[in-house]
């Protein structure tokens, strides 16, 4: 953390382990990050541990969702005007109570909450968390991968509580970000930025996350693209030209690329991170500012992709440099390998 100090994370949090540490637990990884900093108070470490705990609690609820009969709609709508499913609420409450327990998190901005929820008014609570507690909700009741997305920011000043301004900050100011994928196994992927991206797989028999994917780097190439082609009639001419290009036959560039689209951001982004290629949810006639949310969807993934050697853009601008104006602001999102994203941008600029 070198962390607990001001601004960006430094030193041991930001350096990949020298020798392979595959097999260590998430807790050990988090504690080791603190060990290099005798002055660290443990607050950031504790916050990361609470996120790990929430991931375990949510995974157990996701795995038992059908059995526990908690699937289905509550009949209410969330701030995005979407129907809220019970599991969304369960995940949201689980995260809020885990983060509220140790007093280090001042407030949380969540997809499920219109306004940030203040968790501690103690001025020593120096962090705020952005989250989509259960992303991909339309996939819940068809048993397809869903996930939790999170980002941690340092509160602006040492004063009590938190306000919108603590959240309306460009993604490059994130101290840490990551996601939990509830897939064929549960995986937690986390980065503190330049220290690399690390993936931990959950072993339900012992109740621990173990380091399984050390220092993830997005492969170049990959020959995959991920986009909701059902929206093609609403796309701009530039997006259509790019889309036609990836589907053209050309041996030299390995085209046509294969299309993979789950419809859960966490699943589509995770596959892109591990296998390469590009994920895009561009602006279209219906979603003129894009569909995905900047603060708790685009920014955490942009932070992860850049730390893994990839890129994240709106098509014309680096996502992590956007100055947010609203908590639930939407943004076009393109995530992927450097070459693939750069090529997409060339299409957007009309250079191809
Ligand atoms: P969902 O509506 O199911 O919550 O966050 C929104 C999101 O899922 C993303 O997870 C996903 O990438 C995208 O929307 C899917 O949108 P489309 O159904 O429009 O393709």
Coordinates of N, CA and C in Angstrom, one line a residue, residues 99-205:
X99 N -18.6 -4.2 4.0 CA -17.7 -3.1 3.9 C -17.9 -2.2 5.1
X100 N -19.1 -2.2 5.7 CA -19.5 -1.4 6.8 C -18.9 -1.9 8.2
X101 N -18.5 -3.1 8.2 CA -18.2 -3.8 9.4 C -16.9 -3.3 10.1
X102 N -15.9 -2.9 9.4 CA -14.6 -2.5 10.0 C -14.4 -1.0 10.1
X103 N -15.3 -0.2 9.5 CA -15.2 1.2 9.7 C -14.2 1.9 8.8
X104 N -13.6 1.2 7.8 CA -12.6 1.9 7.0 C -13.3 2.5 5.7
X105 N -14.5 2.1 5.4 CA -15.1 2.5 4.2 C -16.1 3.6 4.5
X106 N -15.9 4.8 4.0 CA -16.8 5.9 4.4 C -18.1 5.8 3.7
X107 N -18.1 5.4 2.4 CA -19.4 5.3 1.6 C -19.2 4.4 0.4
X108 N -20.4 4.0 -0.1 CA -20.4 3.1 -1.3 C -21.3 3.7 -2.3
X109 N -20.9 3.7 -3.6 CA -21.8 4.1 -4.7 C -22.1 2.8 -5.4
X110 N -23.3 2.4 -5.5 CA -23.7 1.1 -6.1 C -24.7 1.3 -7.2
X111 N -24.7 0.4 -8.1 CA -25.7 0.4 -9.2 C -27.1 0.3 -8.6
X112 N -27.2 -0.3 -7.5 CA -28.5 -0.5 -6.9 C -29.0 0.6 -6.0
X113 N -28.2 1.7 -5.9 CA -28.6 2.8 -5.0 C -28.6 4.1 -5.8
X114 N -29.6 4.8 -5.6 CA -29.7 6.1 -6.3 C -28.6 7.1 -5.9
X115 N -28.4 7.1 -4.5 CA -27.3 8.0 -4.0 C -26.3 7.1 -3.2
X116 N -25.1 7.6 -3.0 CA -24.2 6.8 -2.2 C -24.7 6.5 -0.8
X117 N -24.3 5.4 -0.3 CA -24.7 5.0 1.1 C -23.5 5.3 2.0
X118 N -23.7 6.2 3.0 CA -22.6 6.5 3.9 C -22.6 5.3 4.9
X119 N -21.4 4.8 5.1 CA -21.2 3.6 6.0 C -20.5 4.1 7.3
X120 N -19.7 5.1 7.2 CA -19.0 5.6 8.4 C -18.8 7.1 8.4
X121 N -19.1 7.7 9.5 CA -18.9 9.2 9.5 C -17.6 9.5 10.3
X122 N -16.9 8.5 10.6 CA -15.6 8.6 11.3 C -14.6 9.2 10.3
X123 N -14.0 10.4 10.5 CA -13.0 10.9 9.5 C -11.9 10.0 9.2
X124 N -11.6 9.0 10.1 CA -10.6 8.0 9.8 C -11.0 7.0 8.7
X125 N -12.3 7.0 8.3 CA -12.7 6.1 7.2 C -12.3 6.8 5.9
X126 N -11.2 6.3 5.4 CA -10.5 7.1 4.3 C -10.8 6.6 2.9
X127 N -11.7 5.6 2.8 CA -11.9 5.1 1.4 C -13.3 5.1 1.0
X128 N -13.6 5.1 -0.3 CA -14.9 4.9 -0.8 C -14.9 3.8 -1.8
X129 N -16.0 3.1 -2.0 CA -16.0 2.0 -2.9 C -17.1 2.2 -4.0
X130 N -16.8 1.9 -5.2 CA -17.8 1.9 -6.3 C -18.1 0.5 -6.6
X131 N -19.3 0.1 -6.9 CA -19.6 -1.3 -7.2 C -20.9 -1.5 -8.0
X132 N -20.8 -2.5 -8.8 CA -22.0 -3.1 -9.4 C -22.1 -4.5 -8.7
X133 N -22.9 -4.6 -7.6 CA -22.8 -5.8 -6.8 C -23.2 -7.1 -7.5
X134 N -24.1 -7.0 -8.5 CA -24.4 -8.2 -9.3 C -24.7 -7.9 -10.7
X135 N -23.6 -7.9 -11.5 CA -23.7 -7.5 -12.9 C -24.2 -8.7 -13.8
X136 N -24.9 -8.3 -14.8 CA -25.4 -9.3 -15.7 C -26.7 -9.9 -15.2
X137 N -27.5 -9.1 -14.6 CA -28.7 -9.6 -13.9 C -29.7 -10.3 -14.8
X138 N -29.7 -10.0 -16.1 CA -30.6 -10.7 -16.9 C -30.2 -12.1 -17.1
X139 N -29.0 -12.5 -16.7 CA -28.6 -13.9 -16.9 C -28.8 -14.7 -15.6
X140 N -29.3 -14.1 -14.6 CA -29.4 -14.8 -13.3 C -30.3 -16.0 -13.4
X141 N -31.5 -15.8 -13.9 CA -32.4 -16.9 -13.8 C -32.3 -17.9 -15.0
X142 N -31.3 -17.7 -15.8 CA -31.0 -18.8 -16.8 C -29.6 -19.4 -16.5
X143 N -29.1 -19.2 -15.3 CA -28.0 -19.9 -14.8 C -26.7 -19.7 -15.6
X144 N -26.5 -18.5 -16.0 CA -25.3 -18.1 -16.8 C -24.5 -17.2 -16.0
X145 N -23.2 -17.2 -16.2 CA -22.2 -16.4 -15.4 C -22.6 -15.0 -15.1
X146 N -22.5 -14.6 -13.9 CA -22.7 -13.2 -13.5 C -21.5 -12.8 -12.7
X147 N -21.5 -11.5 -12.2 CA -20.3 -11.1 -11.4 C -20.6 -9.9 -10.5
X148 N -19.5 -9.6 -9.8 CA -19.5 -8.4 -8.9 C -18.3 -7.5 -9.4
X149 N -18.6 -6.2 -9.6 CA -17.5 -5.4 -10.0 C -17.2 -4.3 -8.9
X150 N -15.9 -4.0 -8.6 CA -15.6 -3.1 -7.6 C -14.4 -2.2 -7.9
X151 N -14.4 -1.0 -7.3 CA -13.2 -0.1 -7.4 C -13.1 0.6 -6.1
X152 N -11.9 0.9 -5.7 CA -11.6 1.6 -4.4 C -10.9 2.9 -4.7
X153 N -11.5 4.0 -4.1 CA -10.9 5.3 -4.2 C -10.6 5.8 -2.8
X154 N -9.6 6.7 -2.8 CA -9.3 7.3 -1.5 C -10.2 8.5 -1.4
X155 N -10.8 8.7 -0.2 CA -11.6 9.9 0.0 C -10.8 11.2 -0.2
X156 N -11.5 12.2 -0.6 CA -10.7 13.4 -0.9 C -10.0 14.1 0.3
X157 N -10.8 14.3 1.3 CA -10.2 14.9 2.5 C -10.6 14.1 3.8
X158 N -9.8 14.4 4.8 CA -10.1 13.7 6.1 C -11.2 14.4 6.8
X159 N -12.4 14.3 6.3 CA -13.6 14.8 7.0 C -14.6 13.7 7.1
X160 N -15.6 14.0 7.9 CA -16.6 13.0 8.2 C -17.4 12.7 7.0
X161 N -17.8 11.4 6.8 CA -18.8 11.0 5.8 C -18.1 11.1 4.4
X162 N -19.0 11.2 3.4 CA -18.5 11.2 2.0 C -19.6 11.9 1.2
X163 N -19.3 12.4 0.1 CA -20.3 13.0 -0.8 C -20.1 12.7 -2.2
X164 N -21.0 13.1 -3.1 CA -20.9 12.7 -4.5 C -19.5 13.0 -5.1
X165 N -18.9 14.2 -4.7 CA -17.6 14.6 -5.2 C -16.5 13.5 -4.9
X166 N -16.7 12.8 -3.9 CA -15.7 11.7 -3.6 C -15.7 10.6 -4.6
X167 N -16.8 10.5 -5.3 CA -17.0 9.4 -6.3 C -16.8 10.0 -7.8
X168 N -17.0 11.3 -8.0 CA -17.0 11.8 -9.3 C -15.5 12.1 -9.7
X169 N -14.7 11.1 -9.9 CA -13.3 11.3 -10.1 C -12.9 10.4 -11.3
X170 N -12.0 10.8 -12.1 CA -11.5 9.9 -13.2 C -11.0 8.6 -12.7
X171 N -11.2 7.5 -13.5 CA -10.8 6.2 -13.1 C -9.3 6.0 -12.8
X172 N -8.5 6.9 -13.4 CA -7.1 6.8 -13.2 C -6.7 7.0 -11.7
X173 N -7.7 7.5 -10.9 CA -7.4 7.7 -9.5 C -7.7 6.5 -8.6
X174 N -8.2 5.5 -9.3 CA -8.5 4.3 -8.5 C -7.3 3.7 -7.8
X175 N -7.4 3.2 -6.6 CA -6.3 2.6 -5.9 C -6.3 1.1 -6.2
X176 N -7.4 0.6 -6.4 CA -7.5 -0.9 -6.7 C -8.9 -1.1 -7.4
X177 N -8.9 -2.1 -8.2 CA -10.2 -2.5 -8.8 C -10.2 -3.9 -9.2
X178 N -11.3 -4.5 -9.4 CA -11.4 -5.9 -9.8 C -12.8 -6.3 -10.0
X179 N -12.9 -7.6 -10.0 CA -14.3 -8.2 -10.2 C -14.2 -9.6 -9.7
X180 N -15.5 -10.1 -9.4 CA -15.6 -11.5 -9.0 C -16.5 -12.1 -10.1
X181 N -16.1 -13.3 -10.6 CA -16.9 -13.9 -11.7 C -17.5 -15.2 -11.1
X182 N -18.8 -15.3 -11.1 CA -19.5 -16.5 -10.6 C -19.8 -17.3 -11.8
X183 N -18.7 -18.1 -12.2 CA -18.8 -18.9 -13.4 C -18.8 -20.4 -13.0
X184 N -18.1 -21.2 -13.9 CA -18.0 -22.6 -13.6 C -17.2 -22.8 -12.3
X185 N -16.4 -21.8 -12.0 CA -15.9 -21.7 -10.6 C -15.9 -20.2 -10.3
X186 N -15.8 -19.8 -9.1 CA -15.8 -18.4 -8.7 C -14.3 -17.9 -8.7
X187 N -14.1 -16.8 -9.4 CA -12.8 -16.2 -9.5 C -12.8 -14.8 -9.1
X188 N -11.8 -14.3 -8.3 CA -11.7 -12.9 -8.0 C -10.4 -12.4 -8.6
X189 N -10.6 -11.4 -9.4 CA -9.4 -10.8 -10.2 C -9.2 -9.4 -9.6
X190 N -8.0 -9.1 -9.3 CA -7.8 -7.8 -8.6 C -6.5 -7.2 -9.1
X191 N -6.4 -5.9 -9.1 CA -5.2 -5.2 -9.4 C -5.1 -3.9 -8.6
X192 N -3.9 -3.5 -8.2 CA -3.7 -2.2 -7.6 C -3.0 -1.3 -8.6
X193 N -3.1 -1.6 -9.9 CA -2.5 -0.8 -11.0 C -1.3 -1.4 -11.5
X194 N -0.2 -0.7 -11.4 CA 1.0 -1.2 -12.1 C 1.6 -2.5 -11.5
X195 N 1.1 -3.0 -10.4 CA 1.6 -4.2 -9.8 C 1.1 -5.4 -10.5
X196 N 0.3 -5.3 -11.6 CA -0.2 -6.4 -12.3 C -1.6 -6.9 -11.9
X197 N -2.1 -7.8 -12.6 CA -3.5 -8.3 -12.4 C -3.3 -9.7 -11.9
X198 N -4.0 -10.0 -10.8 CA -3.9 -11.4 -10.3 C -5.3 -12.0 -10.1
X199 N -5.4 -13.3 -10.5 CA -6.7 -14.0 -10.4 C -6.6 -15.1 -9.3
X200 N -7.6 -15.1 -8.5 CA -7.7 -16.1 -7.4 C -9.0 -16.9 -7.6
X201 N -8.8 -18.2 -7.5 CA -9.9 -19.2 -7.7 C -10.4 -19.7 -6.4
X202 N -11.7 -19.7 -6.2 CA -12.3 -20.1 -4.9 C -12.4 -21.6 -4.8
X203 N -11.9 -22.1 -3.7 CA -12.1 -23.5 -3.4 C -13.2 -23.6 -2.4
X204 N -14.4 -24.0 -2.8 CA -15.5 -24.0 -1.8 C -15.4 -25.0 -0.7
X205 N -14.5 -26.1 -0.9 CA -14.3 -27.1 0.1 C -13.5 -26.6 1.3

